[in-house]
Amino acid sequence: MADPFTRLARRVAMAFGLGRQMADTNEAVSTPTLQVVLPGGEVRSDVPLLQQYGFHSRPVPGSDVVTVFLAGDRSRGVAVASGDQRGRITDLRPGEVCLYHPRTGSKILLAETGDIEIIPASGVLKITAEIELDGSIKSTGDVVAGNISLQDHLTSNVQSGEGTSGKPVSG
């Protein structure tokens, strides 16, 4: 039988594991769970995935998973972090922060300059809300409200002289 220090050292060594996610995340339960394979082929299923409050992601099979085992008990694991080296951003400058989608390339970048860049892979940024803006808007393209183009709109009731034209109309 091992002495108490050897048993303690073994429990500490067994308390952490870096593994790989083997199957899709189970989102049907109150806390999402993963299936993780650890070094030596050790497979753990139904491992709860804990994430930061207010943030949620659904890691894909092949993602790296950091698993903590309570009191070194390998049957009581909790995944506390995940990452996927296959799609990680490699061009961040020191101090920059980026929320990104590994498959599409969409990202929100908090740049070292203080700028915030939103770069959707599709080229379309959708905002479903009323927008209040304290500042100006600059556009290199046209601005369209309803069907009325800011660059190419027509006006109604045009009169020559010093009068004013009517409201814009769609082309």
N, CA, C and O of each residue as an XYZ file, in Angstrom:
684
protein
N       0.843     -1.175      0.000
C       0.000      0.000      0.000
C       0.895      1.247      0.000
O       1.906      1.301      0.699
N       0.503      2.240     -0.792
C       1.295      3.464     -0.927
C       1.161      4.327      0.314
O       0.133      4.319      0.991
N       2.218      5.069      0.596
C       2.179      5.962      1.753
C       1.276      7.156      1.449
O       0.960      7.383      0.281
N       0.847      7.928      2.449
C      -0.097      9.040      2.256
C       0.400     10.101      1.277
O      -0.396     10.676      0.535
N       1.696     10.365      1.268
C       2.211     11.380      0.352
C       2.125     10.913     -1.100
O       1.828     11.707     -1.992
N       2.377      9.657     -1.333
C       2.262      9.110     -2.685
C       0.812      9.161     -3.151
O       0.538      9.521     -4.296
N      -0.119      8.800     -2.265
C      -1.542      8.862     -2.614
C      -1.962     10.311     -2.903
O      -2.699     10.563     -3.856
N      -1.499     11.251     -2.091
C      -1.817     12.661     -2.305
C      -1.247     13.145     -3.641
O      -1.936     13.837     -4.391
N      -0.018     12.793     -3.940
C       0.613     13.191     -5.200
C      -0.171     12.622     -6.392
O      -0.343     13.296     -7.407
N      -0.634     11.396     -6.260
C      -1.410     10.773     -7.332
C      -2.733     11.520     -7.534
O      -3.141     11.761     -8.670
N      -3.397     11.883     -6.442
C      -4.671     12.622     -6.551
C      -4.457     13.983     -7.207
O      -5.259     14.405     -8.040
N      -3.394     14.658     -6.840
C      -3.105     15.959     -7.448
C      -2.828     15.769     -8.939
O      -3.330     16.539     -9.758
N      -2.049     14.771     -9.299
C      -1.731     14.514    -10.703
C      -2.980     14.142    -11.499
O      -3.073     14.448    -12.687
N      -3.930     13.491    -10.855
C      -5.152     13.059    -11.537
C      -6.220     14.155    -11.560
O      -7.279     13.954    -12.154
N      -5.972     15.305    -10.933
C      -6.979     16.355    -10.803
C      -7.190     17.151    -12.095
O      -8.213     17.821    -12.230
N      -6.268     17.098    -13.031
C      -6.376     17.887    -14.254
C      -6.124     17.004    -15.463
O      -5.359     16.042    -15.404
N      -6.778     17.347    -16.553
C      -6.543     16.615    -17.787
C      -6.776     17.502    -18.991
O      -7.712     18.301    -19.015
N      -5.919     17.360    -19.990
C      -6.101     18.047    -21.257
C      -6.496     16.979    -22.263
O      -5.716     16.077    -22.568
N      -7.707     17.089    -22.772
C      -8.211     16.070    -23.680
C      -8.757     16.674    -24.952
O      -8.571     17.856    -25.241
N      -9.435     15.829    -25.700
C     -10.030     16.248    -26.959
C     -11.490     15.835    -26.982
O     -11.836     14.711    -26.620
N     -12.343     16.756    -27.411
C     -13.774     16.482    -27.504
C     -14.011     15.486    -28.634
O     -13.498     15.654    -29.741
N     -14.798     14.442    -28.343
C     -14.998     13.369    -29.310
C     -16.320     13.444    -30.070
O     -16.401     12.955    -31.196
N     -17.348     14.037    -29.491
C     -18.669     14.069    -30.125
C     -19.268     15.457    -29.946
O     -18.735     16.286    -29.210
N     -20.373     15.695    -30.623
C     -21.050     16.983    -30.502
C     -21.469     17.220    -29.061
O     -21.748     16.275    -28.323
N     -21.513     18.477    -28.666
C     -21.954     18.861    -27.332
C     -23.421     18.500    -27.156
O     -24.230     18.734    -28.054
N     -23.767     17.933    -26.009
C     -25.169     17.641    -25.701
C     -25.762     18.889    -25.066
O     -25.464     19.207    -23.915
N     -26.600     19.593    -25.812
C     -27.217     20.830    -25.344
C     -28.613     20.588    -24.773
O     -29.258     21.532    -24.315
N     -29.093     19.336    -24.792
C     -30.459     19.027    -24.365
C     -30.614     18.992    -22.847
O     -31.739     18.954    -22.347
N     -29.534     19.003    -22.125
C     -29.580     18.950    -20.664
C     -29.374     20.340    -20.086
O     -28.962     21.252    -20.804
N     -29.658     20.520    -18.785
C     -29.574     21.862    -18.190
C     -28.167     22.447    -18.259
O     -28.015     23.649    -18.479
N     -27.152     21.636    -18.080
C     -25.765     22.052    -18.276
C     -25.220     21.230    -19.432
O     -25.219     20.001    -19.358
N     -24.750     21.880    -20.513
C     -24.234     21.114    -21.646
C     -23.150     20.139    -21.206
O     -22.394     20.414    -20.275
N     -23.081     18.996    -21.886
C     -22.070     17.988    -21.558
C     -21.287     17.606    -22.795
O     -21.735     17.795    -23.926
N     -20.102     17.062    -22.549
C     -19.173     16.656    -23.604
C     -18.744     15.213    -23.403
O     -18.876     14.651    -22.315
N     -18.228     14.627    -24.474
C     -17.493     13.375    -24.368
C     -16.042     13.731    -24.665
O     -15.738     14.316    -25.704
N     -15.150     13.373    -23.743
C     -13.746     13.768    -23.835
C     -12.861     12.535    -23.796
O     -13.078     11.633    -22.988
N     -11.852     12.498    -24.682
C     -10.836     11.449    -24.602
C      -9.570     12.101    -24.053
O      -9.134     13.150    -24.526
N      -8.996     11.457    -23.047
C      -7.807     11.963    -22.361
C      -6.601     11.122    -22.760
O      -6.771     10.081    -23.395
N      -5.404     11.538    -22.412
C      -4.214     10.753    -22.752
C      -4.357      9.303    -22.278
O      -4.932      9.026    -21.225
N      -3.828      8.408    -23.071
C      -3.907      6.995    -22.744
C      -5.223      6.364    -23.187
O      -5.493      5.204    -22.877
N      -6.046      7.130    -23.915
C      -7.300      6.598    -24.422
C      -8.443      6.593    -23.418
O      -9.497      6.015    -23.682
N      -8.245      7.232    -22.267
C      -9.297      7.298    -21.247
C     -10.448      8.159    -21.778
O     -10.240      9.321    -22.127
N     -11.653      7.596    -21.839
C     -12.824      8.306    -22.354
C     -13.761      8.633    -21.201
O     -14.080      7.773    -20.381
N     -14.192      9.873    -21.150
C     -15.157     10.324    -20.138
C     -16.355     10.910    -20.874
O     -16.198     11.808    -21.701
N     -17.544     10.409    -20.580
C     -18.777     10.891    -21.197
C     -19.577     11.712    -20.206
O     -19.373     11.619    -18.996
N     -20.485     12.513    -20.727
C     -21.373     13.341    -19.907
C     -20.601     14.251    -18.952
O     -21.000     14.440    -17.803
N     -19.500     14.807    -19.435
C     -18.701     15.743    -18.639
C     -19.354     17.123    -18.752
O     -19.443     17.664    -19.854
N     -19.811     17.703    -17.640
C     -20.434     19.029    -17.706
C     -19.449     20.085    -18.227
O     -18.268     20.082    -17.878
N     -19.965     20.982    -19.069
C     -19.161     22.066    -19.623
C     -19.579     23.359    -18.934
O     -20.670     23.872    -19.181
N     -18.715     23.885    -18.074
C     -18.990     25.141    -17.383
C     -18.365     26.282    -18.176
O     -17.238     26.175    -18.660
N     -19.120     27.387    -18.304
C     -18.628     28.538    -19.044
C     -18.865     29.799    -18.235
O     -19.643     29.797    -17.280
N     -18.198     30.871    -18.614
C     -18.339     32.142    -17.919
C     -19.759     32.662    -18.038
O     -20.388     32.516    -19.087
N     -20.268     33.265    -16.981
C     -21.604     33.847    -16.955
C     -21.766     34.840    -18.107
O     -20.924     35.717    -18.299
N     -22.838     34.699    -18.864
C     -23.120     35.613    -19.959
C     -22.481     35.216    -21.276
O     -22.740     35.851    -22.298
N     -21.659     34.190    -21.278
C     -21.007     33.729    -22.500
C     -21.369     32.266    -22.715
O     -21.433     31.485    -21.765
N     -21.601     31.909    -23.945
C     -21.874     30.510    -24.250
C     -21.359     30.206    -25.641
O     -21.556     30.987    -26.571
N     -20.714     29.097    -25.777
C     -20.292     28.625    -27.089
C     -20.560     27.129    -27.130
O     -20.757     26.488    -26.098
N     -20.565     26.593    -28.326
C     -20.791     25.164    -28.498
C     -19.571     24.606    -29.225
O     -19.514     24.620    -30.455
N     -18.597     24.116    -28.460
C     -17.385     23.601    -29.096
C     -17.704     22.412    -30.006
O     -18.685     21.698    -29.797
N     -16.875     22.218    -30.998
C     -17.071     21.150    -31.977
C     -16.128     19.984    -31.697
O     -15.082     20.166    -31.074
N     -16.493     18.789    -32.153
C     -15.587     17.651    -31.995
C     -14.192     17.978    -32.532
O     -14.047     18.608    -33.580
N     -13.189     17.544    -31.807
C     -11.803     17.844    -32.149
C     -11.243     19.003    -31.351
O     -10.038     19.255    -31.385
N     -12.113     19.724    -30.621
C     -11.650     20.848    -29.793
C     -10.849     20.327    -28.599
O     -11.099     19.230    -28.100
N      -9.894     21.122    -28.155
C      -9.150     20.813    -26.936
C     -10.029     21.149    -25.743
O     -10.757     22.142    -25.767
N      -9.969     20.329    -24.700
C     -10.804     20.545    -23.524
C      -9.948     20.377    -22.262
O      -9.283     19.356    -22.087
N      -9.972     21.389    -21.387
C      -9.321     21.290    -20.081
C     -10.377     20.777    -19.109
O     -11.439     21.377    -18.944
N     -10.063     19.666    -18.475
C     -11.001     19.036    -17.549
C     -10.390     18.988    -16.159
O      -9.230     18.614    -15.986
N     -11.187     19.371    -15.175
C     -10.781     19.320    -13.770
C     -11.559     18.170    -13.124
O     -12.774     18.065    -13.290
N     -10.860     17.326    -12.400
C     -11.489     16.192    -11.721
C     -11.509     16.470    -10.226
O     -10.459     16.605     -9.597
N     -12.698     16.555     -9.665
C     -12.864     16.909     -8.260
C     -12.183     15.894     -7.363
O     -12.465     14.698     -7.441
N     -11.285     16.371     -6.508
C     -10.507     15.540     -5.572
C      -9.726     14.456     -6.295
O      -9.406     13.425     -5.703
N      -9.410     14.677     -7.589
C      -8.638     13.692     -8.343
C      -9.451     12.476     -8.748
O      -8.894     11.503     -9.257
N     -10.756     12.513     -8.532
C     -11.645     11.392     -8.870
C     -12.000     11.491    -10.351
O     -12.756     12.380    -10.742
N     -11.472     10.605    -11.171
C     -11.648     10.678    -12.622
C     -13.092     10.447    -13.063
O     -13.407     10.641    -14.237
N     -13.963     10.043    -12.167
C     -15.374      9.874    -12.533
C     -16.168     11.158    -12.286
O     -17.356     11.218    -12.600
N     -15.520     12.189    -11.725
C     -16.202     13.450    -11.400
C     -15.515     14.622    -12.097
O     -14.984     15.523    -11.449
N     -15.537     14.594    -13.418
C     -14.879     15.642    -14.197
C     -15.804     16.776    -14.574
O     -17.015     16.593    -14.697
N     -15.219     17.958    -14.759
C     -15.924     19.150    -15.218
C     -15.015     19.838    -16.240
O     -13.860     20.145    -15.944
N     -15.543     20.077    -17.444
C     -14.785     20.804    -18.465
C     -14.874     22.294    -18.152
O     -15.969     22.845    -18.040
N     -13.723     22.941    -18.012
C     -13.704     24.356    -17.618
C     -13.206     25.290    -18.718
O     -13.315     26.510    -18.593
N     -12.663     24.728    -19.790
C     -12.191     25.553    -20.903
C     -12.110     24.697    -22.154
O     -11.873     23.491    -22.093
N     -12.312     25.353    -23.292
C     -12.164     24.652    -24.566
C     -11.539     25.598    -25.577
O     -11.657     26.818    -25.466
N     -10.887     25.028    -26.544
C     -10.267     25.817    -27.601
C     -10.084     24.937    -28.817
O     -10.130     23.711    -28.721
N      -9.878     25.562    -29.955
C      -9.692     24.794    -31.181
C      -8.563     25.430    -31.970
O      -8.736     26.490    -32.572
N      -7.423     24.792    -31.967
C      -6.241     25.341    -32.622
C      -6.385     25.381    -34.141
O      -5.648     26.099    -34.817
N      -7.337     24.607    -34.680
C      -7.508     24.545    -36.134
C      -8.000     25.861    -36.717
O      -7.747     26.132    -37.892
N      -8.693     26.691    -35.941
C      -9.251     27.911    -36.503
C      -8.903     29.162    -35.735
O      -9.545     30.198    -35.909
N      -7.895     29.079    -34.887
C      -7.593     30.232    -34.047
C      -6.985     31.367    -34.856
O      -6.324     31.148    -35.872
N      -7.224     32.576    -34.384
C      -6.671     33.768    -35.025
C      -5.200     33.877    -34.647
O      -4.837     33.727    -33.480
N      -4.364     34.135    -35.631
C      -2.920     34.166    -35.375
C      -2.297     35.543    -35.576
O      -1.084     35.701    -35.435
N      -3.128     36.555    -35.910
C      -2.542     37.859    -36.214
C      -2.898     38.952    -35.206
O      -2.827     40.137    -35.533
N      -3.281     38.570    -33.984
C      -3.576     39.585    -32.968
C      -2.292     40.262    -32.516
O      -1.238     39.633    -32.421
N      -2.400     41.538    -32.242
C      -1.267     42.283    -31.710
C      -1.325     42.205    -30.184
O      -2.388     41.916    -29.634
N      -0.223     42.451    -29.488
C      -0.234     42.367    -28.020
C      -1.339     43.219    -27.400
O      -1.471     44.400    -27.723
N      -2.120     42.630    -26.520
C      -3.183     43.333    -25.818
C      -4.525     43.322    -26.525
O      -5.515     43.765    -25.943
N      -4.599     42.833    -27.763
C      -5.867     42.823    -28.472
C      -6.746     41.666    -27.998
O      -6.261     40.640    -27.521
N      -8.050     41.871    -28.148
C      -9.046     40.885    -27.746
C      -9.949     40.651    -28.938
O     -10.320     41.597    -29.634
N     -10.307     39.398    -29.182
C     -11.122     39.105    -30.342
C     -12.132     38.004    -30.036
O     -11.778     36.950    -29.507
N     -13.378     38.259    -30.372
C     -14.418     37.247    -30.361
C     -14.557     36.829    -31.810
O     -14.799     37.672    -32.675
N     -14.409     35.541    -32.093
C     -14.412     35.124    -33.491
C     -15.106     33.782    -33.667
O     -15.283     33.016    -32.720
N     -15.492     33.524    -34.906
C     -16.098     32.250    -35.264
C     -15.075     31.486    -36.101
O     -14.762     31.900    -37.217
N     -14.548     30.377    -35.576
C     -13.464     29.675    -36.262
C     -13.794     29.194    -37.676
O     -12.920     29.202    -38.543
N     -15.026     28.778    -37.922
C     -15.360     28.233    -39.241
C     -15.580     29.311    -40.291
O     -15.160     29.148    -41.437
N     -16.235     30.418    -39.918
C     -16.583     31.428    -40.921
C     -15.570     32.565    -41.009
O     -15.401     33.167    -42.070
N     -14.902     32.857    -39.909
C     -13.963     33.974    -39.888
C     -14.587     35.279    -39.417
O     -13.888     36.288    -39.326
N     -15.891     35.288    -39.111
C     -16.507     36.502    -38.571
C     -15.826     36.854    -37.256
O     -15.447     35.965    -36.492
N     -15.666     38.163    -36.986
C     -15.008     38.526    -35.730
C     -15.389     39.917    -35.257
O     -15.790     40.784    -36.034
N     -15.249     40.094    -33.964
C     -15.351     41.402    -33.324
C     -13.994     41.620    -32.661
O     -13.608     40.878    -31.758
N     -13.291     42.623    -33.108
C     -11.932     42.873    -32.647
C     -11.883     44.138    -31.804
O     -12.319     45.203    -32.239
N     -11.347     44.011    -30.594
C     -11.035     45.170    -29.764
C      -9.547     45.427    -30.007
O      -8.683     44.775    -29.421
N      -9.276     46.375    -30.871
C      -7.918     46.606    -31.351
C      -7.067     47.359    -30.344
O      -7.585     48.038    -29.458
N      -5.768     47.232    -30.489
C      -4.826     47.911    -29.599
C      -4.948     49.422    -29.694
O      -4.541     50.133    -28.776
N      -5.500     49.921    -30.788
C      -5.677     51.361    -30.992
C      -6.868     51.919    -30.221
O      -7.010     53.133    -30.079
N      -7.726     51.020    -29.722
C      -8.950     51.437    -29.062
C     -10.155     51.330    -29.985
O     -11.291     51.488    -29.538
N      -9.923     51.062    -31.266
C     -11.020     50.870    -32.213
C     -11.700     49.531    -31.959
O     -11.102     48.609    -31.407
N     -12.956     49.442    -32.371
C     -13.690     48.183    -32.353
C     -14.079     47.893    -33.787
O     -14.744     48.698    -34.438
N     -13.662     46.739    -34.272
C     -13.969     46.350    -35.646
C     -14.917     45.158    -35.621
O     -14.660     44.164    -34.942
N     -16.018     45.265    -36.367
C     -16.956     44.162    -36.522
C     -16.848     43.718    -37.971
O     -17.139     44.486    -38.888
N     -16.428     42.473    -38.171
C     -16.144     41.994    -39.515
C     -16.927     40.699    -39.762
O     -16.446     39.610    -39.446
N     -18.139     40.820    -40.328
C     -18.902     39.601    -40.626
C     -18.382     38.945    -41.906
O     -18.153     39.627    -42.905
N     -18.197     37.635    -41.880
C     -17.682     36.916    -43.045
C     -18.611     37.064    -44.245
O     -18.145     37.077    -45.384
N     -19.914     37.176    -44.007
C     -20.885     37.288    -45.097
C     -20.901     38.692    -45.703
O     -21.452     38.893    -46.785
N     -20.306     39.653    -45.018
C     -20.349     41.037    -45.479
C     -21.602     41.772    -45.039
O     -21.803     42.931    -45.400
N     -22.446     41.106    -44.261
C     -23.698     41.718    -43.811
C     -23.717     41.746    -42.289
O     -23.562     40.707    -41.647
N     -23.908     42.928    -41.710
C     -24.061     43.092    -40.273
C     -25.528     43.382    -40.016
O     -26.050     44.388    -40.497
N     -26.195     42.531    -39.275
C     -27.618     42.716    -38.993
C     -27.791     43.198    -37.564
O     -27.250     42.604    -36.631
N     -28.537     44.264    -37.397
C     -28.857     44.794    -36.077
C     -30.377     44.882    -36.010
O     -31.002     45.580    -36.809
N     -30.963     44.176    -35.061
C     -32.413     44.184    -34.920
C     -32.756     45.030    -33.708
O     -33.060     44.509    -32.635
N     -32.705     46.321    -33.892
C     -32.982     47.257    -32.798
C     -33.012     48.663    -33.362
O     -32.497     48.921    -34.450
N     -33.611     49.556    -32.621
C     -33.525     50.968    -32.952
C     -32.115     51.410    -32.574
O     -31.570     50.964    -31.564
N     -31.535     52.270    -33.370
C     -30.158     52.695    -33.118
C     -30.141     54.164    -32.727
O     -30.716     55.004    -33.419
N     -29.486     54.468    -31.625
C     -29.222     55.842    -31.226
C     -27.733     56.050    -31.361
O     -26.939     55.235    -30.892
N     -27.355     57.128    -31.993
C     -25.955     57.361    -32.292
C     -25.564     58.752    -31.829
O     -26.260     59.723    -32.124
N     -24.476     58.857    -31.118
C     -23.939     60.148    -30.715
C     -22.638     60.326    -31.490
O     -21.560     59.998    -30.994
N     -22.746     60.833    -32.677
C     -21.595     60.981    -33.551
C     -22.069     60.955    -34.989
O     -23.270     60.897    -35.253
N     -21.137     60.996    -35.910
C     -21.506     61.027    -37.320
C     -21.360     59.637    -37.933
O     -20.732     58.747    -37.359
N     -21.946     59.477    -39.098
C     -21.828     58.229    -39.850
C     -21.086     58.539    -41.137
O     -21.419     59.493    -41.841
N     -20.090     57.740    -41.439
C     -19.351     57.880    -42.692
C     -19.566     56.583    -43.468
O     -19.462     55.490    -42.912
N     -19.862     56.716    -44.741
C     -20.096     55.543    -45.574
C     -19.369     55.702    -46.896
O     -19.404     56.777    -47.495
N     -18.718     54.658    -47.355
C     -18.089     54.684    -48.677
C     -19.080     54.211    -49.732
O     -18.828     54.340    -50.930
N     -20.218     53.659    -49.282
C     -21.262     53.209    -50.199
C     -22.527     54.011    -49.976
O     -22.545     54.960    -49.192
N     -23.572     53.628    -50.664
C     -24.861     54.307    -50.578
C     -25.530     54.002    -49.242
O     -25.247     52.976    -48.624
N     -26.398     54.873    -48.803
C     -27.237     54.663    -47.632
C     -28.673     54.620    -48.139
O     -29.120     55.531    -48.836
N     -29.392     53.559    -47.786
C     -30.757     53.384    -48.267
C     -31.683     53.291    -47.064
O     -31.455     52.486    -46.162
N     -32.727     54.113    -47.047
C     -33.755     54.074    -46.011
C     -35.056     53.696    -46.694
O     -35.526     54.412    -47.577
N     -35.650     52.559    -46.287
C     -36.805     52.056    -47.021
C     -36.339     51.696    -48.415
O     -35.467     50.841    -48.573
N     -36.902     52.330    -49.428
C     -36.439     52.121    -50.810
C     -35.761     53.360    -51.366
O     -35.556     53.464    -52.575
N     -35.411     54.295    -50.502
C     -34.893     55.582    -50.968
C     -33.379     55.646    -50.774
O     -32.878     55.528    -49.656
N     -32.671     55.832    -51.865
C     -31.218     55.921    -51.876
C     -30.785     57.336    -51.528
O     -31.359     58.301    -52.030
N     -29.793     57.465    -50.684
C     -29.280     58.793    -50.347
C     -28.530     59.397    -51.536
O     -28.522     60.615    -51.715
N     -27.905     58.549    -52.339
C     -27.131     59.041    -53.473
C     -27.974     59.260    -54.723
O     -27.723     60.205    -55.470
N     -28.952     58.421    -54.965
C     -29.651     58.446    -56.249
C     -31.146     58.704    -56.138
O     -31.891     58.378    -57.062
N     -31.602     59.275    -55.042
C     -33.047     59.456    -54.892
C     -33.585     60.586    -55.781
O     -32.884     61.535    -56.134
N     -34.847     60.429    -56.114
C     -35.557     61.466    -56.848
C     -36.376     62.248    -55.834
O     -36.588     61.782    -54.714
N     -36.839     63.437    -56.218
C     -37.704     64.205    -55.331
C     -39.023     64.493    -56.037
O     -39.096     64.497    -57.266
N     -40.051     64.732    -55.253
C     -41.384     65.032    -55.805
C     -41.633     66.531    -55.786
O     -40.960     67.271    -55.068
N     -42.598     66.974    -56.576
C     -43.043     68.374    -56.585
C     -41.900     69.366    -56.791
O     -41.818     70.371    -56.086
N     -41.028     69.093    -57.742
C     -39.889     69.976    -58.006
C     -40.395     71.233    -58.717
O     -41.142     71.142    -59.690
N     -39.989     72.394    -58.232
C     -40.346     73.674    -58.838
C     -39.071     74.461    -59.076
O     -38.142     74.414    -58.270
N     -39.034     75.161    -60.153
C     -37.848     75.975    -60.407
C     -37.879     77.214    -59.524
O     -38.928     77.589    -59.000
N     -36.750     77.829    -59.367
C     -36.667     79.039    -58.568
C     -36.201     78.730    -57.153
O     -35.475     77.766    -56.910
N     -36.644     79.587    -56.217
C     -36.168     79.476    -54.849
C     -37.023     78.566    -53.980
O     -36.791     78.485    -52.774
N     -37.994     77.887    -54.550
C     -38.851     76.997    -53.778
C     -38.099     75.741    -53.323
O     -36.940     75.530    -53.678
N     -38.760     74.947    -52.561
C     -38.176     73.701    -52.108
C     -38.915     72.539    -52.780
O     -40.085     72.652    -53.146
N     -38.221     71.456    -52.926
C     -38.827     70.278    -53.525
C     -39.591     69.500    -52.457
O     -39.476     69.768    -51.261
N     -40.362     68.544    -52.916
C     -41.111     67.688    -51.997
C     -40.234     66.598    -51.423
O     -39.010     66.619    -51.550
N     -40.886     65.657    -50.797
C     -40.186     64.548    -50.152
C     -39.488     63.661    -51.183
O     -39.904     63.608    -52.340
N     -38.426     62.962    -50.764
C     -37.778     62.007    -51.678
C     -38.748     60.877    -52.034
O     -39.626     60.527    -51.246
N     -38.576     60.319    -53.225
C     -39.345     59.162    -53.658
C     -38.387     58.097    -54.123
O     -37.264     58.387    -54.534
N     -38.841     56.857    -54.056
C     -37.968     55.781    -54.514
C     -37.875     55.803    -56.022
O     -38.802     56.249    -56.699
N     -36.750     55.320    -56.560
C     -36.488     55.361    -57.994
C     -37.240     54.304    -58.655
O     -37.161     54.160    -59.875
